Short mmCIF file of C-alpha atoms in Angstrom, two decimals:
data_model
loop_
_atom_site.label_atom_id
_atom_site.label_comp_id
_atom_site.label_asym_id
_atom_site.label_seq_id
_atom_site.Cartn_x
_atom_site.Cartn_y
_atom_site.Cartn_z
CA MET W 3 -87.11 -44.61 199.51
CA ARG W 4 -89.64 -42.83 197.32
CA LYS W 5 -89.59 -44.12 193.73
CA VAL W 6 -90.25 -41.63 190.93
CA PRO W 7 -89.69 -41.88 187.16
CA ALA W 8 -86.70 -40.10 185.70
CA ILE W 9 -86.47 -38.63 182.20
CA LEU W 10 -83.02 -37.94 180.78
CA ASP W 11 -83.01 -35.66 177.74
CA CYS W 12 -79.30 -34.92 177.57
CA VAL W 13 -77.32 -33.01 174.98
CA PRO W 14 -75.66 -35.56 172.63
CA GLU W 15 -72.53 -33.41 172.27
CA THR W 16 -71.78 -33.57 176.00
CA SER W 17 -73.24 -36.95 176.99
CA ALA W 18 -70.06 -38.81 176.03
CA ILE W 19 -67.70 -36.44 177.84
CA GLN W 20 -65.65 -38.37 180.41
CA ILE W 21 -65.65 -37.20 184.02
CA ALA W 22 -63.37 -39.21 186.31
CA GLY W 23 -63.57 -42.40 184.32
CA LEU W 24 -67.28 -42.40 183.48
CA SER W 25 -69.20 -40.68 180.68
CA LEU W 26 -71.51 -37.92 181.85
CA LEU W 27 -74.58 -39.86 180.67
CA ASP W 28 -73.49 -43.06 182.41
CA ARG W 29 -72.89 -41.09 185.61
CA LEU W 30 -76.32 -39.41 185.40
CA ILE W 31 -78.11 -42.73 184.89
CA VAL W 32 -76.39 -44.32 187.89
CA THR W 33 -76.95 -41.21 190.03
CA ALA W 34 -80.69 -41.14 189.19
CA HIS W 35 -80.93 -44.86 189.97
CA ARG W 36 -79.23 -44.44 193.35
CA ALA W 37 -81.52 -41.52 194.14
CA GLY W 38 -84.47 -43.94 193.85
CA CYS W 39 -85.64 -43.26 190.29
CA ALA W 40 -87.46 -45.98 188.36
CA PRO W 41 -88.23 -46.35 185.57
CA ILE W 42 -85.57 -44.30 183.79
CA TYR W 43 -86.51 -42.93 180.36
CA LEU W 44 -83.77 -41.88 177.96
CA ILE W 45 -84.64 -39.58 175.05
CA ALA W 46 -82.54 -41.16 172.30
CA LYS W 47 -82.88 -43.20 169.11
CA THR W 48 -80.37 -45.84 170.16
CA THR W 49 -79.01 -46.98 173.51
CA PRO W 50 -75.70 -45.17 174.11
CA PRO W 51 -72.79 -46.92 175.85
CA ALA W 52 -73.27 -46.85 179.62
CA PRO W 53 -71.08 -49.65 181.00
CA ARG W 54 -71.52 -48.83 184.68
CA ALA W 55 -75.31 -48.64 184.40
CA ARG W 56 -75.28 -51.92 182.49
CA THR W 57 -73.12 -53.60 185.15
CA LEU W 58 -75.59 -52.51 187.83
CA GLY W 59 -78.47 -53.93 185.79
CA ILE W 60 -80.29 -50.59 185.54
CA ASP W 61 -83.25 -50.78 183.15
CA ILE W 62 -83.36 -47.94 180.62
CA THR W 63 -86.41 -47.25 178.45
CA LEU W 64 -85.77 -45.44 175.17
CA ALA W 65 -88.24 -42.75 174.11
CA SER W 66 -88.40 -40.45 171.09
CA SER W 67 -89.79 -37.55 173.13
CA ILE W 68 -90.58 -36.67 176.71
CA PRO W 69 -93.32 -39.12 177.76
CA ALA W 70 -96.59 -37.92 179.27
CA LEU W 71 -96.78 -39.40 182.75
CA ASP W 72 -99.57 -39.39 185.33
CA GLU W 73 -97.17 -38.69 188.18
CA PRO W 74 -94.37 -36.23 188.96
CA ALA W 75 -91.05 -37.20 187.41
CA LEU W 76 -87.45 -36.09 187.66
CA LEU W 77 -86.48 -34.32 184.44
CA ILE W 78 -82.85 -33.81 183.44
CA ASN W 79 -83.00 -31.94 180.15
CA GLY W 80 -79.41 -30.89 179.75
CA ALA W 81 -75.84 -31.71 180.71
CA ALA W 82 -75.05 -31.37 184.40
CA LEU W 83 -72.98 -33.10 187.04
CA VAL W 84 -75.06 -33.78 190.15
CA GLU W 85 -74.79 -36.08 193.15
CA THR W 86 -77.23 -38.61 194.55
CA GLY W 87 -78.00 -36.41 197.54
CA ASP W 88 -78.91 -33.50 195.26
CA LEU W 89 -81.51 -35.58 193.42
CA GLN W 90 -82.90 -37.11 196.60
CA GLN W 91 -83.40 -33.63 198.05
CA LEU W 92 -85.10 -32.46 194.86
CA ILE W 93 -87.42 -35.49 194.75
CA GLU W 94 -88.40 -34.93 198.36
CA ARG W 95 -89.00 -31.19 198.13
CA GLY W 96 -89.89 -30.64 194.49
CA GLY W 97 -88.85 -27.60 192.47
CA ARG W 98 -85.72 -26.91 190.43
CA LEU W 99 -82.08 -27.50 191.26
CA PHE W 100 -79.63 -24.60 191.58
CA SER W 101 -75.87 -24.76 192.09
CA VAL W 102 -74.11 -23.14 195.05
CA ASP W 103 -73.32 -20.09 192.88
CA ASP W 104 -77.04 -19.72 191.97
CA THR W 105 -76.69 -21.10 188.46
CA THR W 106 -79.88 -22.75 187.22
CA LEU W 107 -79.28 -26.45 186.59
CA PRO W 108 -81.26 -28.41 183.95
CA VAL W 109 -82.70 -30.62 186.67
CA ALA W 110 -86.26 -30.26 188.00
CA MET W 111 -89.44 -32.08 188.97
CA THR W 112 -92.14 -32.01 186.29
CA ALA W 113 -94.90 -31.17 188.78
CA GLY W 114 -95.36 -29.71 192.22
CA ASP W 115 -93.55 -26.85 193.89
CA THR W 116 -91.32 -24.67 191.69
CA ALA W 117 -89.16 -23.41 194.56
CA PRO W 118 -85.37 -23.46 194.08
CA VAL W 119 -83.48 -26.33 195.70
CA ARG W 120 -79.82 -25.74 196.54
CA ALA W 121 -77.47 -28.49 195.38
CA GLY W 122 -74.12 -29.44 196.90
CA LYS W 123 -70.69 -28.12 195.98
CA VAL W 124 -70.15 -30.57 193.11
CA ALA W 125 -73.27 -29.76 191.04
CA THR W 126 -72.58 -27.73 187.92
CA VAL W 127 -73.59 -27.34 184.26
CA ILE W 128 -71.41 -29.08 181.67
CA THR W 129 -71.08 -27.24 178.36
CA ASP W 130 -67.72 -28.43 176.99
CA GLU W 131 -64.45 -30.16 177.88
CA THR W 132 -63.26 -27.14 179.87
CA SER W 133 -66.31 -27.12 182.14
CA ALA W 134 -66.07 -30.92 182.42
CA ARG W 135 -62.48 -30.70 183.71
CA LYS W 136 -63.55 -28.05 186.23
CA ALA W 137 -66.41 -30.30 187.34
CA GLU W 138 -64.02 -33.23 187.65
CA ARG W 139 -61.77 -31.21 189.97
CA ARG W 140 -64.81 -30.38 192.12
CA LEU W 141 -65.74 -34.05 192.25
CA TRP W 142 -62.28 -35.16 193.35
CA ALA W 143 -62.12 -32.39 195.97
CA SER W 144 -65.41 -33.56 197.46
CA LEU W 145 -64.08 -37.07 198.14
CA THR W 146 -63.27 -37.00 201.83
CA SER W 147 -64.02 -39.37 204.68
CA SER W 148 -65.29 -38.75 208.19
CA ALA W 149 -62.50 -41.12 209.34
CA ASP W 150 -59.79 -38.80 207.97
CA GLY W 151 -57.53 -37.36 210.62
CA ILE W 152 -55.07 -34.48 210.25
CA VAL W 153 -52.36 -36.65 208.69
CA ASP W 154 -54.90 -38.16 206.28
CA ARG W 155 -56.09 -34.76 205.10
CA PHE W 156 -52.66 -33.25 204.55
CA LEU W 157 -50.49 -36.25 203.63
CA TYR W 158 -52.08 -39.62 202.87
CA ARG W 159 -55.18 -38.35 201.06
CA PRO W 160 -53.29 -35.99 198.65
CA LEU W 161 -50.71 -38.70 197.85
CA GLY W 162 -53.41 -41.34 197.43
CA ARG W 163 -55.41 -39.00 195.19
CA CYS W 164 -52.58 -38.97 192.63
CA LEU W 165 -52.71 -42.79 192.50
CA SER W 166 -56.52 -42.76 192.36
CA LYS W 167 -56.51 -40.58 189.24
CA ILE W 168 -54.28 -43.11 187.52
CA LEU W 169 -56.24 -46.18 188.60
CA ILE W 170 -59.70 -44.97 187.52
CA ARG W 171 -58.90 -46.19 184.01
CA ALA W 172 -57.08 -49.34 185.12
CA PRO W 173 -58.80 -52.74 185.43
CA PHE W 174 -58.67 -52.75 189.24
CA SER W 175 -61.73 -52.74 191.47
CA PRO W 176 -61.88 -50.82 194.79
CA ASN W 177 -62.07 -54.17 196.61
CA GLN W 178 -58.85 -55.34 194.97
CA VAL W 179 -57.15 -52.12 196.07
CA SER W 180 -58.41 -52.72 199.63
CA ILE W 181 -56.83 -56.18 199.61
CA VAL W 182 -53.51 -54.80 198.33
CA SER W 183 -53.51 -52.18 201.09
CA THR W 184 -54.14 -54.88 203.70
CA VAL W 185 -51.40 -57.17 202.33
CA VAL W 186 -48.85 -54.33 202.31
CA GLY W 187 -49.81 -53.43 205.89
CA ILE W 188 -49.50 -57.04 207.07
CA PHE W 189 -46.14 -57.31 205.28
CA SER W 190 -44.94 -54.26 207.24
CA GLY W 191 -45.58 -56.27 210.42
CA TRP W 192 -43.17 -58.94 209.16
CA PHE W 193 -40.46 -56.27 208.72
CA PHE W 194 -41.09 -55.01 212.25
CA ALA W 195 -40.77 -58.55 213.63
CA ARG W 196 -37.42 -58.95 211.80
CA GLU W 197 -36.18 -55.71 213.45
CA TYR W 198 -36.27 -53.71 210.20
CA PHE W 199 -38.21 -51.01 211.99
CA ILE W 200 -37.79 -48.10 209.56
CA ALA W 201 -38.50 -50.32 206.55
CA GLY W 202 -41.63 -51.63 208.29
CA ALA W 203 -42.72 -48.08 209.12
CA LEU W 204 -42.24 -46.98 205.50
CA LEU W 205 -44.32 -49.92 204.25
CA LEU W 206 -47.00 -48.92 206.75
CA GLN W 207 -47.04 -45.43 205.17
CA LEU W 208 -47.52 -47.03 201.76
CA SER W 209 -50.40 -49.13 203.11
CA ALA W 210 -52.04 -45.99 204.54
CA ILE W 211 -51.72 -44.17 201.21
CA ILE W 212 -53.21 -47.10 199.25
CA ASP W 213 -55.98 -47.34 201.86
CA CYS W 214 -57.15 -43.89 200.76
CA VAL W 215 -57.44 -45.03 197.14
CA ASP W 216 -60.11 -47.74 197.48
CA GLY W 217 -62.68 -45.30 198.87
CA ASP W 218 -61.83 -42.74 196.19
CA LEU W 219 -62.37 -45.26 193.41
CA ALA W 220 -65.57 -46.63 194.94
CA ARG W 221 -67.16 -43.19 195.22
CA VAL W 222 -65.98 -41.60 192.00
CA LEU W 223 -66.87 -44.68 189.91
CA ASN W 224 -70.13 -45.37 191.79
CA LYS W 225 -68.84 -48.75 192.97
CA GLU W 226 -69.62 -48.47 196.68
CA SER W 227 -70.77 -51.74 198.20
CA ARG W 228 -71.44 -53.30 201.57
CA LEU W 229 -68.69 -55.84 200.89
CA GLY W 230 -66.23 -53.04 200.18
CA LYS W 231 -66.99 -51.32 203.50
CA TRP W 232 -66.44 -54.58 205.39
CA LEU W 233 -63.22 -55.34 203.50
CA ASP W 234 -61.91 -51.92 204.45
CA LEU W 235 -62.88 -52.22 208.11
CA VAL W 236 -61.67 -55.81 208.57
CA GLY W 237 -58.49 -55.16 206.59
CA ASP W 238 -57.59 -52.24 208.85
CA GLN W 239 -57.88 -54.51 211.89
CA PHE W 240 -55.61 -57.14 210.31
CA VAL W 241 -53.03 -54.42 209.67
CA HIS W 242 -53.27 -53.18 213.26
CA VAL W 243 -52.78 -56.71 214.63
CA ALA W 244 -49.80 -57.36 212.33
CA VAL W 245 -48.14 -54.06 213.27
CA PHE W 246 -48.67 -54.40 217.03
CA ALA W 247 -47.48 -58.02 217.06
CA GLY W 248 -44.56 -57.30 214.73
CA ILE W 249 -43.27 -54.36 216.76
CA GLY W 250 -43.61 -56.41 219.97
CA PHE W 251 -41.63 -59.36 218.57
CA GLY W 252 -39.03 -57.08 217.00
CA LEU W 253 -38.36 -55.07 220.14
CA VAL W 254 -38.17 -58.11 222.43
CA SER W 255 -35.73 -59.75 220.00
CA SER W 256 -33.36 -56.80 220.32
CA ASN W 257 -33.92 -56.48 224.09
CA PRO W 258 -35.24 -59.64 225.83
CA ALA W 259 -35.74 -57.72 229.08
CA SER W 260 -38.19 -55.34 227.40
CA PRO W 261 -41.94 -55.63 228.17
CA ALA W 262 -42.56 -55.10 224.43
CA LEU W 263 -43.94 -58.59 223.80
CA ALA W 264 -46.50 -58.28 226.60
CA LEU W 265 -47.48 -54.82 225.36
CA GLY W 266 -47.77 -56.11 221.80
CA ILE W 267 -49.99 -59.00 222.90
CA SER W 268 -52.08 -56.57 224.95
CA ALA W 269 -52.52 -54.31 221.90
CA VAL W 270 -53.49 -57.28 219.70
CA LEU W 271 -56.07 -58.53 222.22
CA GLY W 272 -57.43 -55.01 222.63
CA THR W 273 -57.77 -54.65 218.85
CA ILE W 274 -59.71 -57.92 218.62
CA ILE W 275 -62.02 -56.98 221.48
CA SER W 276 -62.53 -53.48 220.05
CA PHE W 277 -63.47 -54.93 216.68
CA ALA W 278 -65.93 -57.34 218.30
CA VAL W 279 -67.58 -54.49 220.20
CA ILE W 280 -67.85 -52.34 217.07
CA VAL W 281 -69.30 -55.21 215.01
CA ARG W 282 -71.90 -55.77 217.72
CA LEU W 283 -72.75 -52.08 217.64
CA MET W 284 -73.04 -52.15 213.85
CA ARG W 285 -75.35 -55.16 213.91
CA ARG W 286 -77.74 -53.70 216.44
CA LYS W 287 -81.18 -53.50 214.91
CA ASN W 288 -81.90 -49.92 215.87
CA GLY W 289 -83.07 -48.72 212.46
CA GLY W 290 -79.91 -46.74 211.78
CA ARG W 291 -76.55 -45.65 213.04
CA SER W 292 -76.01 -43.04 215.68
CA SER W 293 -73.42 -40.31 215.35
CA GLY W 294 -71.62 -41.89 218.32
CA LEU W 295 -71.32 -45.19 216.47
CA GLU W 296 -70.00 -43.46 213.38
CA LYS W 297 -67.32 -41.76 215.49
CA LEU W 298 -66.30 -45.10 216.99
CA ILE W 299 -66.00 -46.70 213.56
CA ASP W 300 -64.00 -43.72 212.33
CA ALA W 301 -61.66 -44.05 215.31
CA ALA W 302 -61.16 -47.75 214.54
CA THR W 303 -60.11 -46.98 210.95
CA ASN W 304 -58.05 -43.83 211.55
CA ARG W 305 -54.59 -43.92 209.92
CA ASP W 306 -52.92 -41.04 211.75
CA PHE W 307 -51.01 -43.41 214.04
CA SER W 308 -48.99 -44.63 211.02
CA LEU W 309 -46.93 -41.43 210.86
CA LEU W 310 -46.28 -41.61 214.60
CA VAL W 311 -44.89 -45.12 214.08
CA LEU W 312 -42.47 -43.80 211.44
CA LEU W 313 -41.28 -40.91 213.62
CA LEU W 314 -40.73 -43.11 216.68
CA ALA W 315 -38.97 -45.74 214.53
CA MET W 316 -36.57 -43.07 213.26
CA PHE W 317 -35.75 -42.08 216.86
CA GLY W 318 -35.56 -45.67 218.10
CA ARG W 319 -38.49 -45.28 220.51
CA LEU W 320 -41.14 -47.65 219.21
CA ASP W 321 -41.48 -48.87 222.80
CA LEU W 322 -43.39 -45.66 223.51
CA PHE W 323 -45.84 -46.51 220.74
CA LEU W 324 -46.46 -49.94 222.22
CA TRP W 325 -47.17 -48.44 225.63
CA MET W 326 -49.73 -46.10 224.05
CA ALA W 327 -51.28 -48.86 221.93
CA GLY W 328 -51.24 -51.53 224.65
CA ILE W 329 -53.21 -49.30 227.01
CA GLY W 330 -55.13 -47.10 224.56
CA VAL W 331 -56.95 -49.88 222.70
CA HIS W 332 -58.39 -51.18 225.96
CA LEU W 333 -59.61 -47.73 226.92
CA PHE W 334 -61.23 -47.55 223.48
CA TRP W 335 -63.23 -50.78 223.74
CA ILE W 336 -64.24 -50.05 227.34
CA ILE W 337 -65.63 -46.66 226.29
CA ALA W 338 -67.36 -48.25 223.28
CA PHE W 339 -68.87 -51.01 225.42
CA CYS W 340 -70.08 -48.57 228.08
CA SER W 341 -71.62 -46.41 225.34
CA GLN W 342 -73.48 -49.44 224.00
CA TRP W 343 -74.64 -50.49 227.46
CA GLN W 344 -75.84 -46.97 228.26
CA SER W 345 -77.69 -46.76 224.95
CA ALA W 346 -79.36 -50.13 225.57
CA ARG W 347 -80.51 -49.00 229.02
CA SER W 348 -81.95 -45.72 227.77
CA ALA W 349 -83.86 -47.34 224.89
CA PRO W 350 -86.57 -48.98 227.07
CA ALA W 351 -87.03 -45.74 229.00
CA ILE W 352 -87.64 -43.84 225.76
CA SER W 353 -90.16 -46.50 224.65
CA GLU W 354 -92.07 -46.22 227.91
CA LYS W 355 -92.29 -42.44 227.59
CA SER W 356 -93.55 -42.69 224.00
CA THR W 357 -96.33 -45.05 225.06
#
């Protein structure tokens, strides 16, 4: 990542305005840091409160005026909400940042090309509390995930968003929320095993809703971490195992002649194998992830099946879900493994052609 200095000359009246749990200045410092800026100069007499920047250990150099530098620098000389990707694009291309509605943003490179650079949907100028609330709504609306299915987009994500807006000011970390989601999901498996199928299905809905919250908090508060991504991925697999096993035990308890236990065990084994295949794909040293790998990971963390569990539990047909899960997970890992094998075979051929 290209490192360039950043100079923040923000308007004091708007720097302290809160946007989704962080002050505008704190958010700008963290965003510049994540875009690869160092050092970061702040035009101010005293160091303002910036708790998130301080937690991340970001070094801030105070200056009384814009410093004269021998290299191009990122200059933010006003109040604006921007994203990391906006700044990275600007640093790479040079010029000045413009919002999607062609409003000039107070963000530019101090040297080089002066061409306009189009920012994402979130970027906007902040002038007062009204514009800050509008910017906050844009920020929340932008928080989606490639793993979201139809049910996520129209049910779990909107419900989880209400909880996210409450928790941004609570002393809970995204990782703690991930653990709570996992525990609730595992607990739903216990209800399934005790033949409380509808209660188990309702708890699974709650787990899915909470599972949307951890990602929201991580992104809006700039608390994304590698540990958090692994907690989310591993936690989802624990929930899947608990649900498949619980439904299998519950159904066979009510009907000993049912193949539910065998199907539940098959689904659990398939989940474990699928996770092992995905982890191997993620750990491949190929210099980056392919779009195919991202789709596989998204499929492994999709929550849409949770609503299907509730509907089938209400109609007393959870056996149909076990048939789908007991067979479907094996098809998943076989496809994932074949994709990996095919990719490994094609890699040497590409190397030979390049030489």
